[in-house]
mmCIF file of C-alpha atoms in Angstrom:
data_model
loop_
_atom_site.group_PDB
_atom_site.id
_atom_site.type_symbol
_atom_site.label_atom_id
_atom_site.label_comp_id
_atom_site.label_asym_id
_atom_site.label_seq_id
_atom_site.Cartn_x
_atom_site.Cartn_y
_atom_site.Cartn_z
ATOM 1 C CA MET A 1 -21.429 21.117 4.031
ATOM 2 C CA ARG A 2 -24.209 18.900 2.781
ATOM 3 C CA LYS A 3 -22.399 15.994 3.000
ATOM 4 C CA ALA A 4 -21.865 16.616 6.355
ATOM 5 C CA PHE A 5 -25.359 17.089 7.128
ATOM 6 C CA LYS A 6 -26.548 13.963 5.160
ATOM 7 C CA HIS A 7 -23.798 11.597 7.471
ATOM 8 C CA PRO A 8 -23.668 13.316 10.109
ATOM 9 C CA LEU A 9 -22.172 10.298 12.352
ATOM 10 C CA VAL A 10 -19.348 9.963 9.556
ATOM 11 C CA THR A 11 -18.402 13.345 10.010
ATOM 12 C CA PHE A 12 -18.243 12.839 13.442
ATOM 13 C CA ARG A 13 -16.112 9.652 13.310
ATOM 14 C CA MET A 14 -13.634 11.907 10.665
ATOM 15 C CA ILE A 15 -13.044 14.603 13.633
ATOM 16 C CA LEU A 16 -12.267 12.099 16.334
ATOM 17 C CA ILE A 17 -10.273 10.316 13.430
ATOM 18 C CA ILE A 18 -8.326 14.494 12.981
ATOM 19 C CA PHE A 19 -8.117 14.964 16.520
ATOM 20 C CA LEU A 20 -6.891 11.457 17.169
ATOM 21 C CA GLY A 21 -4.122 11.971 14.963
ATOM 22 C CA LYS A 22 -3.074 15.454 16.399
ATOM 23 C CA LEU A 23 -2.753 13.674 19.776
ATOM 24 C CA SER A 24 -1.248 10.453 17.857
ATOM 25 C CA PRO A 25 2.704 11.341 19.872
ATOM 26 C CA LEU A 26 1.331 11.453 23.219
ATOM 27 C CA ILE A 27 0.038 8.020 22.573
ATOM 28 C CA SER A 28 1.403 4.427 22.698
ATOM 29 C CA ASP A 29 0.865 2.332 20.055
ATOM 30 C CA LYS A 30 -1.186 -0.077 21.354
ATOM 31 C CA LEU A 31 -3.905 2.380 22.776
ATOM 32 C CA TYR A 32 -3.480 4.786 19.611
ATOM 33 C CA ILE A 33 -4.047 1.243 17.115
ATOM 34 C CA ARG A 34 -7.137 0.267 19.592
ATOM 35 C CA LEU A 35 -8.721 3.852 18.980
ATOM 36 C CA LYS A 36 -8.312 4.212 15.482
ATOM 37 C CA PHE A 37 -9.424 0.750 14.981
ATOM 38 C CA ARG A 38 -12.463 1.477 16.882
ATOM 39 C CA LEU A 39 -13.128 4.989 15.103
ATOM 40 C CA ARG A 40 -12.651 3.371 11.594
ATOM 41 C CA MET A 41 -14.043 0.037 11.925
ATOM 42 C CA GLY A 42 -16.792 0.691 14.474
ATOM 43 C CA GLN A 43 -15.422 -1.833 16.643
ATOM 44 C CA TRP A 44 -12.570 -2.804 19.496
ATOM 45 C CA PRO A 45 -10.208 -4.944 18.208
ATOM 46 C CA ASP A 46 -9.254 -8.374 20.186
ATOM 47 C CA LEU A 47 -5.740 -7.900 20.475
ATOM 48 C CA ASP A 48 -5.127 -10.886 22.887
ATOM 49 C CA ASP A 49 -6.878 -13.524 20.669
ATOM 50 C CA PRO A 50 -7.391 -11.758 17.400
ATOM 51 C CA GLN A 51 -9.076 -13.660 14.965
ATOM 52 C CA THR A 52 -9.563 -11.376 11.491
ATOM 53 C CA PHE A 53 -7.355 -10.451 9.026
ATOM 54 C CA ASN A 54 -7.824 -6.797 10.007
ATOM 55 C CA GLU A 55 -7.273 -7.679 14.004
ATOM 56 C CA LYS A 56 -4.605 -9.839 13.002
ATOM 57 C CA LEU A 57 -2.638 -7.001 11.227
ATOM 58 C CA GLN A 58 -2.617 -4.973 14.023
ATOM 59 C CA TRP A 59 -1.398 -7.581 16.516
ATOM 60 C CA LEU A 60 1.644 -7.641 13.611
ATOM 61 C CA LYS A 61 2.010 -3.954 13.783
ATOM 62 C CA LEU A 62 2.535 -4.650 17.525
ATOM 63 C CA TYR A 63 4.927 -7.690 17.657
ATOM 64 C CA ASN A 64 6.325 -8.644 14.241
ATOM 65 C CA ARG A 65 9.056 -5.785 14.307
ATOM 66 C CA ARG A 66 12.244 -7.221 12.667
ATOM 67 C CA SER A 67 14.873 -4.771 11.812
ATOM 68 C CA GLU A 68 15.185 -5.623 7.509
ATOM 69 C CA TYR A 69 11.552 -4.541 7.654
ATOM 70 C CA THR A 70 12.209 -1.091 7.344
ATOM 71 C CA MET A 71 14.874 -1.441 3.974
ATOM 72 C CA MET A 72 12.000 -3.494 3.121
ATOM 73 C CA VAL A 73 9.380 -0.273 2.845
ATOM 74 C CA ASP A 74 12.109 2.209 1.511
ATOM 75 C CA LYS A 75 11.255 2.649 -1.794
ATOM 76 C CA VAL A 76 14.887 3.653 -2.532
ATOM 77 C CA LYS A 77 16.582 0.878 -0.525
ATOM 78 C CA VAL A 78 14.266 -2.024 -1.185
ATOM 79 C CA LYS A 79 15.384 -1.894 -4.964
ATOM 80 C CA GLU A 80 18.965 -3.219 -3.738
ATOM 81 C CA TYR A 81 16.696 -5.823 -1.891
ATOM 82 C CA ILE A 82 14.889 -6.494 -5.170
ATOM 83 C CA ALA A 83 17.928 -6.853 -6.992
ATOM 84 C CA LYS A 84 19.441 -9.152 -5.021
ATOM 85 C CA LYS A 85 16.607 -11.617 -4.387
ATOM 86 C CA ILE A 86 15.128 -11.707 -7.694
ATOM 87 C CA GLY A 87 16.917 -10.053 -10.435
ATOM 88 C CA GLU A 88 17.588 -5.978 -11.202
ATOM 89 C CA GLU A 89 15.749 -6.957 -14.525
ATOM 90 C CA TYR A 90 12.133 -6.160 -12.362
ATOM 91 C CA ILE A 91 13.302 -2.681 -11.203
ATOM 92 C CA ILE A 92 11.755 0.526 -12.433
ATOM 93 C CA PRO A 93 14.505 2.694 -13.630
ATOM 94 C CA THR A 94 15.332 5.201 -10.839
ATOM 95 C CA LEU A 95 16.033 8.812 -12.626
ATOM 96 C CA GLY A 96 17.735 10.465 -9.185
ATOM 97 C CA VAL A 97 17.266 10.264 -5.613
ATOM 98 C CA TRP A 98 17.161 13.606 -3.092
ATOM 99 C CA ASP A 99 17.519 14.986 -0.019
ATOM 100 C CA ASP A 100 15.278 18.326 -0.530
ATOM 101 C CA PRO A 101 13.455 19.318 -3.312
ATOM 102 C CA ASP A 102 15.621 22.312 -3.969
ATOM 103 C CA ASN A 103 17.745 19.929 -5.306
ATOM 104 C CA ILE A 104 15.899 18.505 -8.042
ATOM 105 C CA ASP A 105 17.202 19.736 -11.410
ATOM 106 C CA PHE A 106 14.282 19.200 -13.552
ATOM 107 C CA ASP A 107 15.696 20.326 -17.041
ATOM 108 C CA LYS A 108 17.747 17.187 -16.544
ATOM 109 C CA LEU A 109 14.732 15.024 -16.129
ATOM 110 C CA PRO A 110 13.154 13.819 -19.370
ATOM 111 C CA ASN A 111 9.670 15.399 -20.718
ATOM 112 C CA GLN A 112 7.330 12.435 -18.439
ATOM 113 C CA PHE A 113 8.506 10.896 -14.881
ATOM 114 C CA VAL A 114 7.379 10.280 -11.292
ATOM 115 C CA LEU A 115 8.678 11.958 -8.370
ATOM 116 C CA LYS A 116 7.273 10.466 -5.307
ATOM 117 C CA CYS A 117 8.412 9.965 -1.635
ATOM 118 C CA ASN A 118 10.461 7.039 -0.313
ATOM 119 C CA HIS A 119 8.722 6.507 3.219
ATOM 120 C CA ASN A 120 5.042 7.229 2.943
ATOM 121 C CA SER A 121 2.610 6.017 0.454
ATOM 122 C CA GLY A 122 1.520 8.516 -2.229
ATOM 123 C CA PHE A 123 1.211 11.746 -0.095
ATOM 124 C CA GLY A 124 3.121 14.862 -2.309
ATOM 125 C CA MET A 125 4.030 12.302 -5.564
ATOM 126 C CA CYS A 126 3.942 14.127 -8.864
ATOM 127 C CA ILE A 127 3.046 12.174 -12.229
ATOM 128 C CA CYS A 128 4.026 14.037 -14.924
ATOM 129 C CA LYS A 129 3.359 13.186 -18.190
ATOM 130 C CA ASP A 130 4.381 16.355 -19.963
ATOM 131 C CA LYS A 131 7.149 18.564 -18.277
ATOM 132 C CA SER A 132 6.228 21.667 -20.408
ATOM 133 C CA LYS A 133 2.750 22.115 -18.489
ATOM 134 C CA LEU A 134 4.558 21.594 -14.998
ATOM 135 C CA ASN A 135 4.425 24.308 -12.464
ATOM 136 C CA ILE A 136 7.718 23.290 -10.651
ATOM 137 C CA LYS A 137 6.952 25.849 -7.580
ATOM 138 C CA LYS A 138 3.552 23.515 -6.486
ATOM 139 C CA VAL A 139 5.498 20.133 -7.162
ATOM 140 C CA LYS A 140 7.976 21.097 -4.770
ATOM 141 C CA ALA A 141 5.807 22.652 -2.220
ATOM 142 C CA LYS A 142 3.946 18.827 -2.239
ATOM 143 C CA LEU A 143 6.810 17.323 -1.912
ATOM 144 C CA ARG A 144 8.403 19.534 0.763
ATOM 145 C CA LYS A 145 4.479 18.725 2.471
ATOM 146 C CA GLY A 146 5.198 14.912 1.604
ATOM 147 C CA LEU A 147 8.853 14.919 3.368
ATOM 148 C CA LYS A 148 7.355 16.385 6.376
ATOM 149 C CA GLN A 149 4.689 13.149 6.830
ATOM 150 C CA ASP A 150 4.902 10.830 9.895
ATOM 151 C CA TYR A 151 3.923 7.648 8.325
ATOM 152 C CA PHE A 152 4.412 5.891 11.466
ATOM 153 C CA LEU A 153 2.450 7.725 13.395
ATOM 154 C CA ALA A 154 -0.281 7.965 11.514
ATOM 155 C CA SER A 155 -1.500 4.327 11.783
ATOM 156 C CA ARG A 156 1.704 2.788 14.039
ATOM 157 C CA GLU A 157 3.167 0.752 10.712
ATOM 158 C CA TRP A 158 6.468 0.443 12.870
ATOM 159 C CA PRO A 159 8.662 -0.707 9.576
ATOM 160 C CA TYR A 160 8.134 2.833 8.134
ATOM 161 C CA LYS A 161 9.000 4.598 12.097
ATOM 162 C CA ASN A 162 12.947 4.890 10.609
ATOM 163 C CA VAL A 163 12.810 5.301 7.296
ATOM 164 C CA GLU A 164 15.689 8.037 6.257
ATOM 165 C CA ARG A 165 13.613 10.179 4.092
ATOM 166 C CA LYS A 166 14.106 10.784 0.130
ATOM 167 C CA ILE A 167 12.779 11.835 -2.894
ATOM 168 C CA LEU A 168 12.871 9.256 -5.946
ATOM 169 C CA ALA A 169 12.510 9.774 -9.583
ATOM 170 C CA GLU A 170 11.247 7.142 -11.732
ATOM 171 C CA LYS A 171 10.806 6.387 -15.116
ATOM 172 C CA PHE A 172 7.078 7.165 -16.388
ATOM 173 C CA MET A 173 5.535 3.819 -17.346
ATOM 174 C CA VAL A 174 2.813 2.976 -18.995
ATOM 175 C CA ASP A 175 1.303 -0.446 -20.632
ATOM 176 C CA GLU A 176 -0.107 -1.116 -24.074
ATOM 177 C CA SER A 177 -3.694 0.371 -23.324
ATOM 178 C CA GLY A 178 -1.638 4.122 -23.330
ATOM 179 C CA THR A 179 -3.726 4.973 -20.146
ATOM 180 C CA GLU A 180 -2.715 3.353 -16.870
ATOM 181 C CA LEU A 181 -1.548 0.840 -15.130
ATOM 182 C CA LYS A 182 -2.829 -2.593 -13.702
ATOM 183 C CA ASP A 183 -1.443 -2.992 -10.519
ATOM 184 C CA TYR A 184 -1.492 -6.333 -9.477
ATOM 185 C CA LYS A 185 -1.256 -7.594 -5.816
ATOM 186 C CA LEU A 186 -0.269 -10.526 -4.396
ATOM 187 C CA MET A 187 -1.453 -11.080 -0.594
ATOM 188 C CA CYS A 188 1.148 -14.221 0.480
ATOM 189 C CA PHE A 189 0.733 -15.709 3.923
ATOM 190 C CA HIS A 190 3.708 -17.673 5.721
ATOM 191 C CA GLY A 191 5.341 -17.491 2.342
ATOM 192 C CA LYS A 192 2.369 -18.932 -0.199
ATOM 193 C CA VAL A 193 0.025 -16.525 -2.518
ATOM 194 C CA LYS A 194 -3.600 -17.584 -1.036
ATOM 195 C CA CYS A 195 -5.519 -14.240 -3.291
ATOM 196 C CA CYS A 196 -4.444 -11.666 -4.792
ATOM 197 C CA PHE A 197 -6.179 -8.203 -5.768
ATOM 198 C CA VAL A 198 -6.057 -5.593 -9.321
ATOM 199 C CA CYS A 199 -6.252 -1.687 -8.795
ATOM 200 C CA SER A 200 -8.030 -0.503 -12.109
ATOM 201 C CA GLU A 201 -9.707 2.175 -13.182
ATOM 202 C CA ARG A 202 -7.745 4.960 -11.295
ATOM 203 C CA TYR A 203 -8.738 7.428 -13.377
ATOM 204 C CA ASN A 204 -12.118 6.942 -14.614
ATOM 205 C CA GLU A 205 -15.294 9.005 -13.148
ATOM 206 C CA ASN A 206 -16.236 6.537 -10.416
ATOM 207 C CA SER A 207 -12.492 6.237 -9.379
ATOM 208 C CA LEU A 208 -10.916 3.120 -7.917
ATOM 209 C CA LYS A 209 -11.870 -0.467 -8.594
ATOM 210 C CA VAL A 210 -10.299 -3.308 -6.348
ATOM 211 C CA THR A 211 -11.254 -6.878 -7.786
ATOM 212 C CA PHE A 212 -9.880 -9.906 -5.643
ATOM 213 C CA TYR A 213 -9.083 -13.330 -7.465
ATOM 214 C CA ASP A 214 -8.116 -16.698 -5.766
ATOM 215 C CA LYS A 215 -4.677 -18.248 -6.865
ATOM 216 C CA GLU A 216 -6.181 -19.888 -9.893
ATOM 217 C CA TRP A 217 -7.341 -16.748 -11.054
ATOM 218 C CA ASN A 218 -11.064 -17.251 -9.722
ATOM 219 C CA ARG A 219 -13.278 -13.780 -8.960
ATOM 220 C CA LEU A 220 -13.597 -13.637 -5.159
ATOM 221 C CA PRO A 221 -17.066 -12.827 -4.045
ATOM 222 C CA PHE A 222 -15.876 -10.030 -1.687
ATOM 223 C CA GLU A 223 -15.342 -6.157 -1.661
ATOM 224 C CA ARG A 224 -12.864 -4.641 0.804
ATOM 225 C CA HIS A 225 -13.456 -0.754 1.038
ATOM 226 C CA TYR A 226 -13.282 -0.270 -2.574
ATOM 227 C CA PRO A 227 -16.159 -1.714 -5.239
ATOM 228 C CA SER A 228 -14.192 -4.547 -7.591
ATOM 229 C CA SER A 229 -14.705 -3.754 -11.573
ATOM 230 C CA ALA A 230 -17.558 -4.450 -13.464
ATOM 231 C CA THR A 231 -15.429 -5.899 -16.279
ATOM 232 C CA GLU A 232 -13.760 -8.868 -16.089
ATOM 233 C CA ILE A 233 -10.053 -8.615 -15.697
ATOM 234 C CA LYS A 234 -8.019 -11.105 -17.791
ATOM 235 C CA MET A 235 -4.945 -13.097 -16.034
ATOM 236 C CA PRO A 236 -2.021 -11.581 -16.763
ATOM 237 C CA SER A 237 0.594 -13.385 -19.049
ATOM 238 C CA LYS A 238 3.175 -13.172 -16.420
ATOM 239 C CA TYR A 239 1.195 -14.371 -13.497
ATOM 240 C CA HIS A 240 2.927 -17.739 -12.325
ATOM 241 C CA GLU A 241 6.423 -15.560 -12.414
ATOM 242 C CA MET A 242 4.504 -13.252 -10.367
ATOM 243 C CA ILE A 243 3.722 -15.859 -7.852
ATOM 244 C CA ARG A 244 7.006 -17.772 -7.844
ATOM 245 C CA LEU A 245 8.584 -14.331 -7.176
ATOM 246 C CA ALA A 246 5.686 -12.935 -4.505
ATOM 247 C CA GLU A 247 6.358 -16.062 -2.953
ATOM 248 C CA LYS A 248 10.061 -15.759 -2.960
ATOM 249 C CA LEU A 249 10.001 -12.431 -1.490
ATOM 250 C CA SER A 250 7.735 -13.478 1.784
ATOM 251 C CA GLU A 251 9.584 -16.412 2.783
ATOM 252 C CA ASN A 252 9.241 -17.075 6.676
ATOM 253 C CA ILE A 253 7.121 -13.668 6.897
ATOM 254 C CA PRO A 254 3.708 -14.229 8.599
ATOM 255 C CA PHE A 255 2.256 -11.905 6.062
ATOM 256 C CA LEU A 256 3.107 -9.460 3.139
ATOM 257 C CA ARG A 257 1.568 -8.238 -0.029
ATOM 258 C CA SER A 258 3.824 -8.124 -3.445
ATOM 259 C CA ASP A 259 2.949 -5.377 -5.779
ATOM 260 C CA PHE A 260 4.165 -6.064 -9.953
ATOM 261 C CA TYR A 261 3.265 -4.766 -12.931
ATOM 262 C CA GLU A 262 2.880 -6.354 -16.399
ATOM 263 C CA ILE A 263 4.442 -3.764 -19.036
ATOM 264 C CA ASN A 264 4.325 -4.710 -22.674
ATOM 265 C CA GLY A 265 5.771 -8.749 -22.012
ATOM 266 C CA ARG A 266 8.149 -7.413 -19.396
ATOM 267 C CA LEU A 267 6.969 -7.914 -15.520
ATOM 268 C CA TYR A 268 8.226 -4.964 -13.162
ATOM 269 C CA PHE A 269 7.816 -4.314 -9.149
ATOM 270 C CA GLY A 270 5.874 -2.516 -7.465
ATOM 271 C CA GLU A 271 6.613 -2.650 -3.566
ATOM 272 C CA LEU A 272 6.045 -4.453 -0.212
ATOM 273 C CA THR A 273 3.616 -3.747 2.192
ATOM 274 C CA PHE A 274 2.776 -5.494 5.490
ATOM 275 C CA PHE A 275 -0.414 -3.679 6.322
ATOM 276 C CA PRO A 276 -2.791 -3.270 3.277
ATOM 277 C CA GLY A 277 -4.928 -0.532 3.730
ATOM 278 C CA SER A 278 -3.298 -0.292 7.314
ATOM 279 C CA GLY A 279 -5.566 -3.249 8.545
ATOM 280 C CA LEU A 280 -8.667 -0.336 8.964
ATOM 281 C CA GLU A 281 -10.557 -1.599 5.284
ATOM 282 C CA GLU A 282 -13.891 -3.358 5.946
ATOM 283 C CA PHE A 283 -14.736 -6.832 3.934
ATOM 284 C CA THR A 284 -18.111 -7.290 2.302
ATOM 285 C CA PRO A 285 -19.772 -9.434 3.460
ATOM 286 C CA GLU A 286 -17.746 -8.980 6.670
ATOM 287 C CA GLU A 287 -16.920 -13.074 7.051
ATOM 288 C CA TRP A 288 -14.296 -12.923 4.448
ATOM 289 C CA ASP A 289 -12.359 -10.558 7.214
ATOM 290 C CA LYS A 290 -12.464 -14.167 8.867
ATOM 291 C CA ARG A 291 -11.408 -16.054 6.418
ATOM 292 C CA LEU A 292 -8.494 -14.483 5.318
ATOM 293 C CA GLY A 293 -7.479 -13.878 9.318
ATOM 294 C CA HIS A 294 -7.951 -17.986 9.168
ATOM 295 C CA PHE A 295 -4.336 -17.868 7.000
ATOM 296 C CA ILE A 296 -2.545 -15.523 9.052
ATOM 297 C CA MET A 297 -0.999 -18.153 12.233
ATOM 298 C CA LEU A 298 0.156 -16.423 14.974
ATOM 299 C CA PRO A 299 2.355 -17.438 18.070
ATOM 300 C CA ASP A 300 0.602 -18.979 20.990
#
């Protein structure tokens, strides 16, 4: 309540966004995108002549709809795609796939594992580090809610619209730090890596840090929605291999983010994303929104 009184405009915007979400099934894709962009970014998007990175992602939501994108965002089916495209040695082992949480045999799962839905971005996820402490009833309830989420309607990211919803169990992975995995996310524009960012410190007191680097691993002087890390992050030893693989995965695609983990000297694929932050995250300084947007070449 104190936060609501302290930031009334932000609170009012959030209420409007929730209300817009309730009306989402009744609103056309283009109108919904325009309204949500206005509420989140504070201005109307130019969808006729988009210039910024965020605007161009909205344009791509509407007009760049290729059937293979649905398989590429499906956390189950994308593993087959990755195996054929770059090799199955990059895939995190799958422990099981189910349609219903009640079908999961928890006795057969190892002591540590990850459960998640294949069609969204973390809603319903369970990261189990000690099965003896797991509340299975709560986990199943979270997964049911996750399966019900219509991720397409939330921000009109078209590739998610027709994903057949499943629950995926994967091997729990941890690097040499023993605490978390650094998430390396390479941003590819028309098949070429222009920059990347690292997600770190997810479980620290001050929460997630997002730190941008150029292709040569020089730190870039901007932030996008989340603060950057105060500590310098070393270039991963497999960084150039990440670049090679990301560029192969993004061939003939206007924009694609390819995610990787480096774990004990080995490289693992994370996921593919067409619309990071759904194209609704602000840049500081703002000029970088246009600088990155310049790399996406849209047809006349």
